[in-house]
Amino acid sequence: MEITGEIQDIIYQNEVNSYTIATFETEEEETTVVGYLPFVHAGDSLKVIGKFVEHKDYGRQFKIDTFEKLMPKTAMALERYLANGNIKGVGEALAKRIVRTFGEETLYVFQKEPERLAQIKGISEKRAKEMAAEFIENWEVWQIVGFLERFGIGAEYAKKVYTLLGVHAIEEIEANPYLLLDITRGVDFKQVDKMALDLGIHYDNEKRVQSGIKYGLMRSTYNGNACVLKQNLIEFVISLLDVTTEVVEDNIINLKVKEEIVVEKREEEEYVYLYAFYVAEEEIALRIKRLQQASNKKKISGIQKALKEAEKQSGIVLSERQKEAVQLVNENNVIIITGGPGTGKTTIIKSIIDIYEKKKYKVVLCAPTGRAAKRMTETTGKEASTLHRLLEIGKIDEDSLYKEAGKYEGAPIDADLIIVDEMSMVDMFLMNYLLKCIYQGTKLILVGDVDQLASVGPGSVLKDFIDSEKITTIHLDKIFRQAAKSKIILNAHRVNQGKMFFTKKKIETDEQLPNIEIEEIEDVEVEDETLKEDFFFIRENYPERMLEQVISLCTGRLKNYGDYDFFQNIQVLSPTRKGLLGTKELNKALQEKLNPNIGNLPEKASMGAIFRAGDRVMQIKNNYDIYWEKEGQDSGRKEIGSGVFNGEIGTIIHIDEIEKQVEIQFDDEKVAWYPFSELDQIEHSYAITIHKSQRK
């Protein structure tokens, strides 16, 4: 269906992808339109193609599939267009004077005779030419949208294309459509390939084949791989493009010559990397080796005495293995401490902090995610930061992350010791950034469990470090007595060993224990041990029953086993966003049960969700500019700062309809204010995806 009209008001517009909600006036009616509308402002005339849909909360809307921007046809519409911000410095009064002076010739004057604009008081000849140039540039931008739409590439990509390629984007894309894959992640290769073939590019064209090779390599990184076997890559590209082996091999050679890829031979196999990935791996190896071999300037003499003093001060007696770990930290600049849950990694971290801070060394704690950093703070009593905040890399454009990775130098870290927890979640690019920021002579302690969550990005850094046997590593292989009382920890080890969950209250036989030793700190017989009721396995086959179980557990049922409050102690995880058990529907169901609107309190709708005070929410992208305040440790003094990061969780404490903003208090106690226009940065977090939990 096609309708023509004018944008009256922009209700919402996402600044990143230009998803827009606006009121739209046609000759027959005023309606709401939703869709991707880059470079569109109030006053713009559009022809939109799509269909009317019925939104359950907002009623009838026109959902846009594609659109075409039209020149305003009436004097009034032209005035609104000129005054709506499309041309810098032209406001309502000046727009009125321009249209009154030139009438129906206004558009012609802008396009063909811009010097005539200088007839109007307040416009110099120089300014007239600048205004005309802006007008023409805007018109060319609109053409990009229409050009991409012809090939099924949505308007949401037009803004990025214009930003990177400028007003000559159409000519550049016509010459090489595969540019779109290099500048915008998420564009479907098959869409671009069809576009290229429609424009007359031959099947064996080197731009097509080389783009297919790079696409295959990039696609493999989405599964965590930094490189692929050359033969597997060739087979993939042949299947993708319907070309011969010889054509693919020739173009692999050409890409290698241009240093866009690297081919590395290992024993009898050849592996292919995108250039930036190879450089990142190489730099990690060189930098970690250099750090290892640097002078051990932070070594403490009399470490045994320092250990005993730390034990006495903390009241914790370390096992022999834990003492060995502390001694190895003292002897080496780089060390890995690894082991499963309950094996004493946190106790070692606390001891290291106590020993080195007593010697006036500066210890910095960090972790790859907000939640991991928060937990590190809670367990050690010392402030921990996310790696992104520590390295100040949040403003790197994620779309160009891999291409620009080698150019980022980072902010040097002022520290004598750096302890990184949850290392399994650190990808190769984050590791490379970290190593770039560490001074020679600084000690680096990497703590983690290779069986925990893997990184979202490419690379298995912790596992590869351990497997290389080039870095001093201590494996903690005994569960501590206190941890052995937890069914969660016992079952974590059982799953890794391929055994079924253990659900009974007591351990009755040694076979029910994981194949791992218990650290005998206390003189208690394991066979008589009663376990914590902290693990349940509920078997259900039907989604509706599963949903009922989740709601029941979250709304009080778990109080039978401990003081579990949903907002303080419970997090629902799901592998997917879609479906009855996806996070979208789970959040709606849990909000309705846990935080219903029972008193006509203020609410704000955004992106299909309704936010109200008391809601648990998560920041879903890095925002280094948002202002926040936090009660300082000194009474009456506030700490202020900026930046809320992907994965941080908080609670809405107030919705201000007058100031049009939402006040959120995050789990680290900072309070930030979000204008209604920026609510696309948050989403409900009653339930989150497992993938997103890696950002927490």
XYZ file of C-alpha atoms in Angstrom:
696
model
C 0.000 0.000 0.000
C 1.250 3.489 -0.841
C 0.320 6.778 0.850
C 1.683 10.311 0.407
C 1.802 13.040 3.020
C 3.897 15.140 5.352
C 5.721 14.392 8.608
C 4.067 16.547 11.254
C 6.019 15.550 14.338
C 8.847 13.118 15.218
C 7.720 11.218 18.326
C 10.848 9.066 18.505
C 13.957 8.540 16.376
C 16.855 6.198 17.128
C 20.036 8.171 16.474
C 21.987 5.063 15.462
C 19.733 3.352 12.910
C 17.044 6.050 12.410
C 14.119 3.840 13.433
C 11.350 6.425 13.680
C 7.859 6.875 15.081
C 6.120 9.964 13.685
C 2.742 11.537 13.043
C 2.013 11.683 9.314
C -0.648 13.819 7.644
C -2.214 12.839 4.319
C -5.071 14.552 2.500
C -7.487 12.121 4.166
C -6.229 11.723 7.742
C -3.466 12.014 10.324
C -1.886 8.686 11.271
C 1.180 7.263 13.015
C 3.971 5.831 10.867
C 6.776 3.552 12.121
C 9.903 2.384 10.308
C 13.448 3.318 9.296
C 13.493 6.963 8.128
C 17.058 8.314 7.974
C 17.543 12.026 7.271
C 13.837 12.737 7.787
C 12.565 15.726 9.794
C 9.242 17.313 10.676
C 7.932 19.091 7.594
C 9.327 16.574 5.101
C 7.002 15.274 2.365
C 7.167 11.506 1.819
C 5.694 8.743 -0.277
C 5.659 5.687 2.018
C 5.014 2.082 1.054
C 3.921 -0.505 3.597
C 0.748 -1.551 5.392
C -1.543 -0.598 8.246
C -1.138 -2.726 11.378
C -2.938 -2.778 14.716
C -0.650 -2.264 17.712
C -2.126 -3.743 20.878
C -1.192 -0.664 22.952
C -1.133 2.193 20.426
C -3.784 1.190 17.938
C -3.673 1.663 14.170
C -0.244 2.447 12.675
C 1.300 2.439 9.216
C 4.363 0.186 9.145
C 6.832 1.429 6.516
C 8.668 -1.011 4.268
C 10.242 1.658 2.078
C 9.861 5.362 1.371
C 10.698 8.124 -1.063
C 11.317 11.696 -0.016
C 9.428 14.273 -2.086
C 10.061 17.928 -2.636
C 7.451 20.011 -0.776
C 4.770 21.210 -3.189
C 2.996 24.040 -1.367
C 4.469 27.306 -0.087
C 3.501 26.403 3.470
C 5.143 22.965 3.200
C 8.272 24.505 1.696
C 8.520 26.997 4.540
C 8.258 24.185 7.088
C 10.912 22.179 5.248
C 13.416 25.054 5.099
C 12.844 25.897 8.776
C 13.089 22.356 10.180
C 16.880 22.152 10.525
C 17.819 20.742 7.127
C 19.839 23.879 6.331
C 22.053 25.322 9.042
C 21.108 28.827 10.150
C 17.708 28.918 8.397
C 14.955 29.370 10.931
C 11.248 30.090 10.656
C 11.567 33.820 9.916
C 14.247 33.450 7.235
C 12.418 30.528 5.607
C 9.296 32.692 5.377
C 11.262 35.528 3.689
C 12.866 33.138 1.172
C 9.549 31.611 0.111
C 7.817 35.016 0.012
C 10.587 36.338 -2.269
C 10.872 33.465 -4.734
C 7.544 31.661 -4.448
C 7.301 28.705 -6.847
C 10.869 29.390 -8.041
C 12.370 28.682 -4.600
C 13.515 25.121 -5.375
C 14.923 26.191 -8.764
C 16.885 29.004 -7.091
C 18.465 26.645 -4.567
C 19.395 24.128 -7.268
C 20.392 26.324 -10.221
C 20.823 30.008 -9.235
C 21.923 30.086 -5.566
C 23.509 33.539 -5.929
C 19.976 35.013 -6.092
C 19.488 34.086 -2.424
C 21.821 37.005 -1.591
C 18.977 39.371 -2.591
C 17.453 38.650 0.819
C 18.635 40.823 3.686
C 20.934 38.878 5.998
C 22.221 36.427 3.361
C 25.686 37.121 1.904
C 26.833 35.666 -1.419
C 29.107 33.241 0.446
C 26.288 32.147 2.740
C 23.944 31.775 -0.242
C 26.321 29.296 -1.886
C 26.762 27.393 1.396
C 22.984 27.126 1.849
C 22.532 25.862 -1.712
C 25.328 23.304 -1.228
C 23.591 21.985 1.917
C 20.276 21.807 0.067
C 21.838 19.815 -2.816
C 23.724 17.545 -0.397
C 20.480 16.705 1.395
C 18.856 15.883 -1.906
C 21.720 13.543 -2.834
C 21.452 11.824 0.544
C 17.801 11.077 -0.156
C 18.832 9.429 -3.406
C 21.037 6.966 -1.486
C 18.004 5.722 0.414
C 16.036 5.203 -2.777
C 19.006 3.560 -4.533
C 19.559 1.006 -1.763
C 15.848 0.282 -1.482
C 15.787 -0.760 -5.167
C 17.967 -3.697 -4.195
C 16.157 -4.662 -1.018
C 18.690 -3.019 1.294
C 16.807 -1.213 4.035
C 16.855 2.467 4.815
C 18.443 1.695 8.192
C 21.801 1.269 6.395
C 21.621 4.512 4.398
C 22.867 6.738 7.211
C 26.047 4.711 7.743
C 26.664 4.512 3.981
C 26.391 8.276 3.584
C 28.570 8.984 6.621
C 31.401 6.879 5.205
C 31.073 7.418 1.451
C 29.596 10.911 1.241
C 27.587 12.386 -1.627
C 29.287 10.166 -4.210
C 28.083 6.988 -2.500
C 25.869 5.839 -5.384
C 28.680 6.039 -7.943
C 31.066 4.169 -5.627
C 28.514 1.454 -4.852
C 27.657 1.010 -8.525
C 31.351 0.504 -9.241
C 31.738 -1.951 -6.346
C 28.563 -2.976 -4.460
C 30.650 -5.155 -2.142
C 31.804 -1.955 -0.408
C 28.581 -2.239 1.568
C 29.893 -5.363 3.304
C 33.089 -3.599 4.343
C 31.434 -0.527 5.823
C 28.257 -1.920 7.397
C 28.107 -5.086 9.464
C 24.794 -6.899 9.267
C 24.076 -6.396 5.557
C 23.201 -9.758 4.016
C 25.902 -10.917 1.588
C 23.328 -12.514 -0.682
C 21.436 -9.208 -0.960
C 24.592 -7.349 -1.959
C 25.659 -10.143 -4.307
C 22.272 -10.089 -6.083
C 22.554 -6.318 -6.357
C 26.013 -6.649 -7.929
C 24.887 -9.279 -10.432
C 21.860 -7.137 -11.346
C 24.255 -4.251 -12.023
C 26.172 -6.457 -14.450
C 29.133 -7.716 -12.395
C 30.397 -11.079 -13.730
C 30.435 -14.255 -11.618
C 34.260 -14.447 -11.725
C 34.797 -10.744 -11.032
C 37.661 -10.406 -8.564
C 35.728 -7.936 -6.376
C 32.928 -10.496 -6.044
C 35.221 -13.431 -5.260
C 37.437 -11.497 -2.858
C 34.396 -10.170 -1.053
C 33.072 -13.736 -0.764
C 36.379 -14.879 0.749
C 36.354 -12.069 3.329
C 32.682 -12.722 4.080
C 33.475 -16.392 4.781
C 36.285 -15.415 7.138
C 34.173 -12.817 8.953
C 31.270 -15.232 9.272
C 33.559 -17.754 10.973
C 34.463 -15.126 13.612
C 30.825 -14.979 14.707
C 31.393 -18.510 16.061
C 34.492 -17.385 17.936
C 37.083 -18.455 15.375
C 40.067 -16.254 14.560
C 41.003 -18.251 11.445
C 39.793 -21.144 9.260
C 41.374 -24.014 7.387
C 42.175 -22.876 3.858
C 40.508 -25.912 2.272
C 37.303 -25.370 4.269
C 37.271 -21.709 3.210
C 37.688 -22.634 -0.472
C 34.793 -25.109 -0.291
C 32.565 -22.528 1.399
C 33.287 -19.847 -1.234
C 32.740 -22.290 -4.123
C 29.326 -23.161 -2.671
C 28.493 -19.500 -1.996
C 29.495 -18.044 -5.372
C 29.330 -21.005 -7.774
C 32.890 -20.464 -9.018
C 35.840 -22.798 -9.580
C 38.594 -23.773 -7.139
C 41.178 -22.041 -9.308
C 39.297 -18.732 -9.183
C 39.081 -18.863 -5.390
C 42.748 -19.796 -4.958
C 43.869 -17.001 -7.316
C 41.914 -14.434 -5.318
C 43.253 -15.743 -1.999
C 46.716 -15.013 -3.403
C 45.608 -11.518 -4.512
C 44.148 -10.723 -1.072
C 47.336 -11.968 0.550
C 49.432 -9.668 -1.664
C 47.175 -6.714 -0.679
C 47.624 -7.677 3.019
C 43.910 -8.063 3.564
C 44.361 -11.670 4.662
C 47.196 -13.814 6.015
C 47.822 -17.465 5.126
C 49.810 -19.342 7.764
C 51.164 -22.863 7.406
C 51.167 -25.104 10.475
C 52.626 -28.550 9.989
C 50.666 -29.954 7.017
C 47.695 -27.533 7.159
C 47.195 -23.949 5.974
C 45.035 -21.494 7.938
C 43.619 -18.212 6.653
C 43.118 -15.071 8.792
C 41.644 -11.681 8.149
C 44.644 -9.395 8.476
C 43.467 -7.604 11.650
C 42.880 -10.927 13.404
C 46.342 -12.202 12.583
C 47.945 -8.959 13.757
C 45.979 -9.121 17.030
C 47.137 -12.700 17.702
C 50.719 -11.837 16.835
C 50.717 -8.743 19.029
C 49.267 -10.672 21.977
C 52.050 -13.257 21.722
C 54.796 -10.635 21.433
C 53.481 -8.411 24.212
C 52.820 -11.221 26.704
C 56.323 -12.581 26.068
C 57.864 -9.138 26.543
C 55.922 -8.663 29.774
C 57.093 -12.055 31.061
C 60.725 -11.330 30.327
C 60.797 -7.865 31.855
C 62.667 -7.270 35.096
C 60.672 -8.497 38.125
C 60.592 -5.089 39.803
C 57.638 -5.814 42.058
C 59.079 -8.942 43.680
C 58.710 -8.992 47.464
C 61.591 -10.293 49.530
C 60.455 -12.393 52.478
C 57.229 -13.518 50.815
C 56.761 -16.347 53.345
C 56.675 -13.887 56.216
C 54.285 -11.633 54.302
C 52.029 -14.634 53.662
C 51.848 -15.534 57.341
C 51.010 -11.943 58.268
C 48.233 -11.870 55.656
C 46.791 -15.140 57.003
C 46.867 -13.802 60.547
C 45.203 -10.534 59.546
C 42.435 -12.197 57.489
C 41.903 -15.179 59.788
C 42.068 -17.492 56.772
C 44.573 -20.350 56.577
C 45.610 -20.916 52.961
C 46.107 -24.405 51.572
C 49.522 -25.414 50.280
C 48.299 -24.979 46.711
C 47.029 -21.468 47.434
C 50.339 -20.530 49.055
C 52.117 -21.858 45.975
C 49.935 -19.600 43.803
C 50.917 -16.516 45.829
C 54.586 -17.472 45.624
C 54.343 -17.922 41.839
C 52.787 -14.458 41.531
C 55.823 -13.124 43.392
C 58.277 -14.999 41.142
C 56.658 -14.162 37.783
C 55.414 -11.079 35.953
C 52.613 -13.027 34.288
C 50.709 -15.920 35.851
C 47.439 -17.769 35.249
C 45.372 -19.029 38.186
C 42.750 -21.478 36.968
C 40.302 -23.929 38.486
C 36.632 -24.773 38.718
C 34.108 -23.266 41.132
C 34.880 -23.663 44.823
C 38.620 -24.217 44.349
C 39.745 -21.067 46.147
C 40.564 -18.551 43.390
C 38.928 -15.629 45.214
C 40.810 -16.330 48.453
C 44.088 -16.150 46.522
C 43.086 -12.800 44.980
C 42.287 -11.375 48.429
C 45.614 -12.577 49.809
C 47.534 -11.048 46.899
C 45.767 -7.724 47.443
C 46.539 -7.765 51.191
C 50.222 -8.645 50.717
C 51.039 -6.203 47.913
C 49.026 -3.245 49.224
C 50.769 -3.601 52.577
C 54.023 -3.137 50.656
C 52.536 0.064 49.131
C 52.073 -1.417 45.674
C 49.048 -0.308 43.654
C 46.706 -3.189 42.763
C 44.062 -2.756 40.040
C 41.165 -5.206 39.741
C 39.146 -5.662 36.565
C 36.832 -8.067 34.751
C 35.298 -8.218 31.265
C 31.712 -7.524 32.352
C 29.851 -5.217 34.715
C 28.409 -8.023 36.801
C 31.767 -9.811 37.076
C 33.416 -6.565 38.203
C 30.652 -5.984 40.765
C 31.040 -9.488 42.177
C 34.808 -9.037 42.319
C 34.252 -5.858 44.339
C 31.876 -7.652 46.721
C 34.165 -10.643 47.336
C 37.427 -8.702 47.754
C 36.187 -5.485 49.322
C 38.209 -3.525 46.746
C 36.749 -1.581 43.806
C 36.944 -3.437 40.478
C 36.352 -1.969 37.025
C 35.214 -3.364 33.705
C 38.000 -3.710 31.160
C 36.187 -1.327 28.808
C 36.094 1.397 31.457
C 39.667 0.738 32.567
C 40.996 0.892 28.997
C 38.717 3.765 27.915
C 37.763 2.020 24.680
C 34.011 2.480 24.777
C 33.872 5.069 21.991
C 35.388 2.767 19.362
C 32.805 2.176 16.638
C 31.776 -1.454 17.049
C 31.106 -1.789 13.303
C 34.742 -1.033 12.527
C 36.165 -2.703 15.629
C 38.053 -5.445 13.854
C 39.375 -3.234 11.051
C 40.601 -0.468 13.379
C 41.812 -2.711 16.217
C 45.501 -2.300 15.416
C 45.265 1.511 15.482
C 44.054 1.804 19.078
C 46.883 2.543 21.493
C 44.867 2.692 24.702
C 45.259 4.551 27.973
C 48.280 3.377 30.047
C 47.226 1.750 33.323
C 48.733 3.167 36.487
C 49.276 -0.060 38.432
C 51.927 -2.331 39.945
C 49.688 -5.396 39.778
C 46.692 -5.961 37.501
C 44.322 -8.809 38.347
C 41.833 -9.830 35.642
C 39.000 -12.102 36.784
C 36.661 -14.210 34.589
C 39.344 -14.407 31.903
C 37.365 -16.994 29.903
C 35.136 -14.135 28.704
C 38.000 -11.995 27.367
C 38.299 -12.102 23.567
C 41.447 -11.599 21.507
C 40.877 -7.912 20.738
C 40.167 -6.993 24.348
C 43.274 -8.912 25.425
C 45.373 -7.090 22.854
C 44.035 -3.714 24.059
C 44.895 -4.651 27.647
C 48.452 -5.681 26.860
C 49.027 -2.437 24.937
C 48.159 -0.492 28.088
C 50.426 -2.297 30.572
C 53.799 -0.842 31.520
C 56.816 -3.158 31.471
C 57.453 -4.429 35.005
C 53.777 -4.508 35.960
C 52.568 -7.892 37.205
C 49.586 -9.396 35.366
C 47.494 -12.069 37.100
C 44.880 -13.786 34.919
C 42.173 -15.656 36.843
C 39.507 -17.854 35.315
C 37.988 -21.200 34.425
C 38.039 -22.403 30.798
C 34.781 -24.277 31.429
C 32.910 -21.068 32.259
C 31.235 -18.733 29.723
C 33.298 -18.165 26.597
C 33.892 -14.719 25.115
C 31.274 -13.108 22.869
C 34.030 -12.023 20.488
C 36.552 -14.213 18.647
C 39.325 -16.158 20.303
C 39.727 -18.505 23.288
C 42.433 -16.491 24.973
C 42.551 -18.170 28.393
C 42.411 -21.698 26.972
C 45.065 -20.938 24.346
C 47.375 -19.392 26.950
C 47.074 -22.483 29.143
C 47.441 -24.933 26.246
C 50.568 -23.134 25.015
C 52.380 -24.025 28.277
C 54.392 -20.817 27.789
C 52.828 -18.951 30.725
C 53.253 -20.016 34.340
C 49.948 -21.593 35.311
C 48.688 -23.024 38.563
C 45.732 -25.409 38.380
C 43.546 -25.486 41.493
C 42.173 -29.014 41.567
C 40.600 -29.379 45.008
C 37.172 -28.216 46.149
C 37.202 -26.540 49.527
C 35.084 -28.064 52.267
C 32.725 -25.080 52.466
C 32.210 -25.083 48.690
C 31.662 -28.847 48.685
C 28.444 -28.265 50.629
C 26.942 -26.581 47.573
C 25.081 -28.711 45.027
C 25.686 -25.970 42.442
C 29.446 -26.407 42.715
C 29.314 -30.211 42.902
C 27.058 -30.333 39.842
C 29.242 -27.905 37.898
C 32.103 -30.359 38.256
C 29.849 -33.362 37.526
C 28.609 -31.802 34.266
C 32.185 -31.169 33.129
C 32.848 -34.856 33.735
C 29.785 -35.966 31.755
C 27.751 -37.044 34.799
C 24.084 -36.358 35.519
C 22.979 -33.730 38.038
C 23.070 -34.733 41.708
C 19.857 -33.617 43.465
C 19.726 -35.477 46.809
C 20.152 -33.749 50.159
C 23.041 -35.935 51.305
C 26.109 -37.464 49.717
C 25.776 -41.178 50.384
C 28.592 -42.657 48.293
C 31.896 -41.459 46.853
C 30.513 -42.110 43.358
C 28.125 -39.185 43.831
C 31.055 -36.795 44.223
C 32.762 -35.313 41.200
C 36.126 -36.822 40.362
C 37.952 -34.120 42.280
C 39.565 -34.016 45.700
C 38.064 -32.215 48.688
C 40.486 -29.884 50.469
C 40.424 -31.177 54.056
C 40.504 -27.899 55.927
C 37.884 -29.031 58.429
C 37.713 -32.437 60.069
C 34.275 -33.406 58.772
C 33.301 -36.669 57.116
C 31.950 -36.058 53.588
C 29.568 -39.020 53.772
C 27.622 -37.365 56.604
C 27.476 -33.964 54.945
C 24.089 -32.298 54.373
C 24.159 -30.166 51.229
C 22.758 -26.692 50.677
C 19.423 -26.645 48.872
C 20.768 -24.322 46.193
C 20.205 -26.422 43.069
C 17.007 -27.775 41.491
C 16.451 -29.536 38.213
C 12.818 -29.246 37.076
C 11.864 -31.390 34.109
C 9.095 -29.941 31.890
C 8.206 -30.613 28.263
C 5.612 -27.927 27.507
C 6.411 -24.192 27.176
C 3.250 -23.111 28.985
C 4.146 -25.238 32.014
C 7.738 -23.990 31.906
C 6.492 -20.398 32.015
C 4.288 -21.224 35.008
C 7.270 -22.766 36.787
C 9.453 -19.699 36.156
C 6.781 -17.312 37.436
C 6.139 -19.494 40.477
C 9.834 -19.640 41.366
C 10.211 -15.868 40.948
C 7.135 -14.868 42.944
C 7.835 -16.485 46.301
C 8.287 -20.226 45.902
C 12.052 -20.005 46.444
C 11.513 -18.366 49.847
C 10.981 -21.898 51.173
C 14.721 -22.457 50.661
C 16.189 -19.121 51.695
C 15.553 -15.410 51.854
C 15.417 -15.073 48.064
C 13.935 -11.781 46.908
C 13.546 -11.492 43.144
C 14.924 -7.960 42.875
C 17.943 -8.759 45.045
C 18.815 -12.408 44.420
C 17.205 -13.827 41.280
C 18.075 -13.526 37.586
C 16.161 -15.374 34.868
C 18.246 -16.472 31.863
C 16.970 -17.697 28.506
C 18.880 -18.831 25.412
C 16.657 -16.766 23.098
C 14.750 -13.490 22.765
C 11.862 -14.987 20.793
C 8.965 -17.257 21.669
C 6.967 -17.844 24.826
C 10.138 -18.561 26.813
C 12.232 -15.868 25.136
C 13.280 -12.809 27.101
C 10.735 -10.535 25.438
C 7.696 -12.508 26.610
C 9.289 -13.498 29.924
C 9.909 -9.837 30.743
C 6.295 -8.933 30.041
C 4.987 -11.828 32.163
C 7.361 -11.174 35.061
C 6.728 -7.416 35.024
C 2.988 -8.053 35.212
C 3.422 -10.307 38.266
C 6.267 -8.539 40.052
C 5.683 -4.862 39.244
C 2.115 -4.217 38.063
C 0.804 -0.661 37.807
C -1.765 -0.675 40.596
C -2.020 3.048 41.255
C -2.083 4.787 37.868
C 1.573 5.709 38.301
C 3.477 7.381 35.444
C 4.549 5.040 32.656
C 6.535 5.517 29.470
C 6.237 3.357 26.381
C 9.322 2.808 24.227
C 10.240 0.289 21.525
C 7.284 -1.970 22.315
C 7.882 -2.014 26.096
C 6.242 -0.102 28.949
C 8.563 1.241 31.637
C 7.445 2.117 35.157
C 9.048 2.860 38.518
C 10.341 -0.332 40.131
C 11.259 -2.032 36.846
C 14.574 -3.857 36.564
C 16.377 -2.632 33.446
C 19.665 -3.163 31.642
C 21.801 -0.771 29.622
C 22.238 -2.409 26.203
C 25.003 -0.301 24.660
C 27.967 1.705 25.886
C 27.202 5.363 26.585
C 30.294 7.186 27.784
C 28.590 10.573 27.889
C 25.557 10.082 30.136
C 25.872 12.011 33.421
C 25.445 10.293 36.789
C 25.659 11.043 40.499
C 26.467 8.785 43.414
C 26.497 9.237 47.178
C 30.140 9.500 48.190
C 31.708 7.654 51.081
C 32.064 10.966 52.898
C 28.733 12.038 54.342
C 27.032 14.794 52.396
C 29.405 14.663 49.419
C 28.371 13.419 45.999
C 30.521 11.600 43.515
C 29.803 12.607 39.926
C 30.874 11.129 36.622
C 29.764 10.021 33.190
C 29.293 6.708 31.433
C 26.935 3.749 31.705
C 27.987 0.596 29.934
C 26.537 -2.344 28.062
C 25.285 -4.921 30.572
C 24.885 -2.672 33.633
C 21.670 -3.407 35.524
C 19.587 -1.014 37.576
C 16.114 -0.079 38.769
C 13.829 2.711 37.550
C 13.117 4.888 40.573
C 11.127 7.707 38.967
C 9.474 8.720 35.697
C 9.188 12.489 35.312
C 6.524 13.389 32.757
C 7.215 17.122 33.092
C 10.984 16.919 32.482
C 10.399 13.957 30.135
C 13.076 11.774 31.675
C 13.513 8.481 33.527
C 15.655 8.228 36.652
C 17.560 4.942 37.073
C 19.641 3.756 40.010
C 22.197 1.134 38.980
C 23.481 -1.720 41.097
C 26.674 0.187 41.927
C 24.453 2.955 43.428
C 25.035 5.570 40.708
C 21.923 7.419 39.521
C 21.513 8.495 35.881
C 18.777 10.411 34.049
C 17.578 9.268 30.620
C 15.571 11.593 28.355
C 12.553 9.841 26.858
C 14.319 10.067 23.489
C 17.138 7.805 24.771
C 15.078 4.956 26.196
C 16.181 2.756 23.288
C 19.384 2.323 25.328
C 17.646 0.275 28.018
C 15.441 -2.801 28.122
C 13.779 -4.821 30.872
C 16.068 -7.251 32.665
C 13.689 -9.438 34.652
C 14.890 -11.993 32.093
C 17.984 -11.647 29.913
C 19.605 -13.850 27.300
C 22.572 -16.027 28.230
C 24.498 -14.112 25.567
C 23.655 -10.812 27.244
C 24.597 -12.207 30.674
C 28.167 -12.291 29.384
C 27.989 -8.482 29.271
C 26.795 -8.152 32.863
